[in-house]
CSV table of C-alpha atoms in Angstrom, one decimal:
chain,number,residue,atom,x,y,z
X,1,SER,CA,10.3,2.2,-16.3
X,2,GLN,CA,9.7,-0.4,-13.6
X,3,THR,CA,10.1,-4.2,-13.9
X,4,ILE,CA,9.7,-7.1,-11.8
X,5,HIS,CA,11.5,-10.4,-12.3
X,6,GLN,CA,10.6,-13.6,-10.6
X,7,TRP,CA,12.4,-17.0,-10.7
X,8,PRO,CA,12.5,-19.8,-11.2
X,9,ALA,CA,9.6,-20.0,-13.5
X,10,THR,CA,8.9,-23.7,-12.9
X,11,LEU,CA,10.0,-25.9,-10.1
X,12,VAL,CA,9.3,-29.6,-9.2
X,13,GLN,CA,10.3,-30.6,-5.6
X,14,PRO,CA,9.9,-33.6,-3.5
X,15,VAL,CA,8.0,-33.5,-0.3
X,16,GLY,CA,10.2,-32.4,2.5
X,17,SER,CA,12.6,-30.4,0.4
X,18,PRO,CA,13.4,-26.7,0.9
X,19,LEU,CA,12.1,-24.0,-1.4
X,20,SER,CA,13.5,-20.6,-2.3
X,21,LEU,CA,11.6,-18.3,-4.7
X,22,GLU,CA,13.2,-15.0,-5.6
X,23,CYS,CA,11.8,-11.7,-6.9
X,24,THR,CA,13.4,-8.4,-7.7
X,25,VAL,CA,12.1,-5.1,-8.7
X,26,GLU,CA,13.8,-2.6,-10.8
X,27,GLY,CA,13.2,1.1,-11.4
X,28,THR,CA,11.7,2.0,-8.1
X,29,SER,CA,12.6,2.7,-4.6
X,30,ASN,CA,11.1,1.6,-1.1
X,31,PRO,CA,8.2,-0.4,-2.9
X,32,ASN,CA,5.7,-2.6,-1.1
X,33,LEU,CA,6.4,-6.2,-1.9
X,34,TYR,CA,4.0,-9.0,-2.0
X,35,TRP,CA,3.8,-12.9,-2.4
X,36,TYR,CA,0.5,-14.3,-3.5
X,37,ARG,CA,-0.5,-18.0,-4.2
X,38,GLN,CA,-3.0,-19.0,-6.7
X,39,ALA,CA,-4.2,-22.6,-6.4
X,40,ALA,CA,-5.5,-24.3,-9.5
X,41,GLY,CA,-8.9,-22.8,-10.5
X,42,ARG,CA,-8.8,-20.3,-7.6
X,43,GLY,CA,-8.3,-16.7,-7.1
X,44,LEU,CA,-5.4,-15.0,-5.4
X,45,GLN,CA,-4.5,-15.6,-1.8
X,46,LEU,CA,-2.1,-12.9,-0.2
X,47,LEU,CA,0.6,-14.8,1.8
X,48,PHE,CA,3.1,-12.0,2.8
X,49,TYR,CA,3.7,-8.4,2.3
X,50,SER,CA,6.6,-6.2,3.2
X,51,VAL,CA,6.6,-2.4,3.5
X,52,GLY,CA,10.5,-2.2,4.0
X,53,ILE,CA,13.7,-4.2,4.5
X,54,GLY,CA,13.3,-6.8,7.2
X,55,GLN,CA,9.6,-6.0,7.7
X,56,ILE,CA,7.4,-8.9,6.9
X,57,SER,CA,3.7,-9.4,7.6
X,58,SER,CA,2.0,-12.8,7.2
X,59,GLU,CA,-1.6,-13.0,6.1
X,60,VAL,CA,-2.1,-16.7,6.8
X,61,PRO,CA,-0.5,-19.3,8.9
X,62,GLN,CA,1.5,-21.8,6.7
X,63,ASN,CA,4.5,-23.7,5.9
X,64,LEU,CA,6.1,-20.9,4.2
X,65,SER,CA,8.2,-17.8,5.2
X,66,ALA,CA,9.4,-14.7,3.5
X,67,SER,CA,12.3,-12.4,3.8
X,68,ARG,CA,13.4,-9.0,2.4
X,69,PRO,CA,17.2,-8.8,2.7
X,70,GLN,CA,17.3,-5.7,0.2
X,71,ASP,CA,15.0,-3.0,-0.7
X,72,ARG,CA,13.9,-4.5,-3.9
X,73,GLN,CA,14.4,-8.2,-3.2
X,74,PHE,CA,11.7,-10.6,-1.8
X,75,ILE,CA,12.3,-14.2,-1.1
X,76,LEU,CA,9.7,-16.9,-0.5
X,77,SER,CA,11.1,-19.9,1.4
X,78,SER,CA,10.1,-23.2,3.0
X,79,LYS,CA,12.3,-25.6,5.0
X,80,LYS,CA,10.2,-28.7,4.2
X,81,LEU,CA,7.7,-28.5,1.4
X,82,LEU,CA,4.2,-30.2,1.7
X,83,LEU,CA,2.1,-31.5,-1.1
X,84,SER,CA,-0.4,-28.7,-0.4
X,85,ASP,CA,2.2,-26.1,-1.2
X,86,SER,CA,1.8,-26.8,-4.8
X,87,GLY,CA,0.5,-23.8,-6.8
X,88,PHE,CA,1.2,-20.8,-8.8
X,89,TYR,CA,3.2,-18.3,-6.9
X,90,LEU,CA,3.2,-14.6,-7.8
X,91,CYS,CA,5.4,-11.8,-6.6
X,92,ALA,CA,4.0,-8.3,-6.9
X,93,TRP,CA,4.9,-4.7,-6.0
X,94,ASP,CA,3.4,-1.3,-5.6
X,95,GLU,CA,4.9,2.2,-5.0
X,96,GLY,CA,4.5,2.1,-1.3
X,97,ARG,CA,1.9,4.8,-0.9
X,98,ALA,CA,-1.7,4.5,0.1
X,99,GLY,CA,-4.1,3.2,-2.6
X,100,ASN,CA,-1.6,2.1,-5.1
X,101,THR,CA,-1.9,-0.1,-8.2
X,102,ILE,CA,-0.4,-3.6,-7.7
X,103,TYR,CA,1.8,-4.9,-10.4
X,104,PHE,CA,2.6,-8.5,-10.8
X,105,GLY,CA,5.6,-10.8,-11.9
X,106,GLU,CA,5.3,-13.5,-14.2
X,107,GLY,CA,4.7,-16.1,-11.5
X,108,SER,CA,6.4,-19.4,-10.5
X,109,TRP,CA,4.8,-22.8,-11.0
X,110,LEU,CA,5.7,-25.1,-8.0
X,111,THR,CA,4.7,-28.7,-8.1
X,112,VAL,CA,5.5,-30.8,-4.9
X,113,VAL,CA,5.7,-34.5,-5.6
A,1,ALA,CA,-14.0,-4.5,5.3
A,2,GLN,CA,-14.2,-4.4,1.6
A,3,SER,CA,-15.2,-7.3,-0.6
A,4,VAL,CA,-15.6,-8.1,-4.3
A,5,THR,CA,-17.7,-10.5,-6.2
A,6,GLN,CA,-17.4,-11.7,-9.8
A,7,PRO,CA,-20.7,-13.5,-10.3
A,8,ASP,CA,-19.7,-15.5,-13.3
A,9,ILE,CA,-17.2,-18.2,-13.0
A,10,HIS,CA,-16.8,-18.6,-16.7
A,11,ILE,CA,-18.3,-17.0,-19.8
A,12,THR,CA,-18.3,-18.2,-23.4
A,13,VAL,CA,-18.7,-15.7,-26.3
A,14,SER,CA,-18.2,-15.9,-30.0
A,15,GLU,CA,-15.5,-14.1,-31.6
A,16,GLY,CA,-16.5,-10.6,-32.7
A,17,ALA,CA,-19.4,-10.6,-30.1
A,18,SER,CA,-19.6,-8.0,-27.2
A,19,LEU,CA,-18.5,-8.8,-23.9
A,20,GLU,CA,-19.4,-7.8,-20.4
A,21,LEU,CA,-17.9,-9.1,-17.2
A,22,ARG,CA,-19.6,-8.3,-13.9
A,23,CYS,CA,-18.0,-7.1,-10.7
A,24,ASN,CA,-19.8,-6.0,-7.6
A,25,TYR,CA,-18.0,-4.6,-4.6
A,26,SER,CA,-18.7,-3.8,-1.0
A,27,TYR,CA,-17.0,-0.8,0.5
A,28,GLY,CA,-18.0,2.0,2.8
A,29,ALA,CA,-16.9,4.8,0.5
A,30,THR,CA,-15.7,5.1,-3.1
A,31,PRO,CA,-12.9,2.5,-3.4
A,32,TYR,CA,-10.2,2.1,-5.9
A,33,LEU,CA,-11.2,-0.3,-8.7
A,34,PHE,CA,-9.1,-2.5,-11.0
A,35,TRP,CA,-9.5,-5.1,-13.7
A,36,TYR,CA,-6.6,-7.5,-14.5
A,37,VAL,CA,-6.2,-10.1,-17.1
A,38,GLN,CA,-4.3,-13.2,-16.7
A,39,SER,CA,-3.2,-15.6,-19.6
A,40,PRO,CA,-2.6,-19.3,-18.8
A,41,GLY,CA,0.8,-19.7,-16.8
A,42,GLN,CA,1.4,-15.9,-16.7
A,43,GLY,CA,1.2,-13.2,-14.2
A,44,LEU,CA,-1.7,-10.7,-13.9
A,45,GLN,CA,-1.6,-7.6,-16.2
A,46,LEU,CA,-3.3,-4.5,-15.3
A,47,LEU,CA,-6.2,-3.6,-17.9
A,48,LEU,CA,-7.6,-0.5,-16.2
A,49,LYS,CA,-8.2,1.3,-13.0
A,50,TYR,CA,-10.6,3.8,-11.6
A,51,PHE,CA,-9.4,6.2,-8.7
A,52,SER,CA,-11.9,9.1,-9.3
A,53,GLY,CA,-13.4,11.5,-12.0
A,54,ASP,CA,-15.0,10.1,-15.2
A,55,THR,CA,-16.9,7.0,-14.4
A,56,LEU,CA,-16.1,5.4,-17.7
A,57,VAL,CA,-12.6,4.3,-17.8
A,58,GLN,CA,-10.7,3.2,-20.9
A,59,GLY,CA,-8.0,0.6,-20.7
A,60,ILE,CA,-5.6,-1.4,-22.9
A,61,LYS,CA,-6.6,-3.9,-25.5
A,62,GLY,CA,-9.8,-2.1,-26.2
A,63,PHE,CA,-11.4,-2.8,-22.9
A,64,GLU,CA,-13.5,-0.3,-20.8
A,65,ALA,CA,-15.2,-0.3,-17.5
A,66,GLU,CA,-17.9,1.8,-16.1
A,67,PHE,CA,-18.1,2.7,-12.2
A,68,LYS,CA,-21.7,2.8,-11.0
A,69,ARG,CA,-21.9,3.8,-7.5
A,70,SER,CA,-25.6,3.3,-7.1
A,71,GLN,CA,-25.1,-0.5,-8.1
A,72,SER,CA,-21.7,-0.9,-6.4
A,73,SER,CA,-20.5,-2.2,-9.8
A,74,PHE,CA,-17.5,-1.9,-12.0
A,75,ASN,CA,-18.3,-4.0,-15.1
A,76,LEU,CA,-15.8,-4.6,-17.7
A,77,ARG,CA,-16.8,-4.4,-21.4
A,78,LYS,CA,-15.4,-4.8,-24.9
A,79,PRO,CA,-17.5,-4.2,-28.0
A,80,SER,CA,-15.9,-7.0,-30.1
A,81,VAL,CA,-14.0,-9.8,-28.6
A,82,HIS,CA,-11.0,-11.4,-30.4
A,83,TRP,CA,-9.7,-15.0,-29.8
A,84,SER,CA,-6.7,-13.6,-28.1
A,85,ASP,CA,-9.0,-12.2,-25.3
A,86,ALA,CA,-9.5,-15.8,-23.9
A,87,ALA,CA,-8.1,-15.6,-20.4
A,88,GLU,CA,-9.1,-15.1,-16.8
A,89,TYR,CA,-10.1,-11.7,-15.6
A,90,PHE,CA,-9.9,-10.4,-12.0
A,91,CYS,CA,-11.7,-7.5,-10.5
A,92,ALA,CA,-10.0,-5.9,-7.6
A,93,VAL,CA,-10.9,-3.3,-4.9
A,94,GLY,CA,-8.4,-1.2,-3.2
A,95,ASP,CA,-8.6,1.0,-0.1
A,96,PRO,CA,-7.5,4.6,-1.0
A,97,TRP,CA,-6.1,5.2,2.5
A,98,SER,CA,-4.0,2.0,2.8
A,99,GLY,CA,-1.4,0.2,1.0
A,100,GLY,CA,-1.9,-2.6,-1.7
A,101,PHE,CA,-2.1,-5.2,1.2
A,102,LYS,CA,-5.7,-4.0,1.6
A,103,THR,CA,-6.4,-4.7,-2.1
A,104,ILE,CA,-9.0,-7.7,-2.4
A,105,PHE,CA,-9.3,-9.8,-5.6
A,106,GLY,CA,-12.3,-11.3,-6.9
A,107,ALA,CA,-12.3,-15.0,-7.7
A,108,GLY,CA,-11.9,-14.3,-11.4
A,109,THR,CA,-14.0,-15.0,-14.5
A,110,ARG,CA,-12.7,-17.2,-17.2
A,111,LEU,CA,-13.4,-16.2,-20.7
A,112,PHE,CA,-13.7,-18.7,-23.5
A,113,VAL,CA,-14.0,-17.3,-27.2
A,114,LYS,CA,-15.5,-19.5,-29.7
A,115,ALA,CA,-14.8,-19.1,-33.4
């Protein structure tokens, strides 16, 4: 069966520091991969998605970037964090075909201080 | 473009009472429809989904949802709520001809369960 792992689960970082959140999916190949952010008390905002290695689409302009160095690995990064980057970040995947079901990781809490 | 509305920001029900969470969507044809549940500090878990066929869909944890095309709705129901059902619930609308990046999530409904 397929599994998704996301880490770290919790992160407290000072303003201006870099960020790296990592996500891997097991048990599938060539998935679509996603990064969402969920601000406190709000719904889900799609940040990035990837349909293949090295292919990244950004949904909103921001201080963050994403990379997909391997088929089942997705990384969310920032060179310099802002206070507004605080939130709950969710990695997700689907099977890469049209109309698929999205499955989520456990999430990463980021607090920028 | 599709959209999804969850009219209730939060709902409180008594344990053992029935539950209905509302979801309305806007889409030019029949979309794919999903309900997810999120416990505090956790990721989203898929409860059920509708792609086609029987408009009454059964899911995990005793939940069901009914697709009503005429009302553009996909309401989630449970006949008897348990305290462990307290969580946030998200309705989502997917495009059958595109990847998941076209899936739109509602703002969520937080369910409180009182003893």
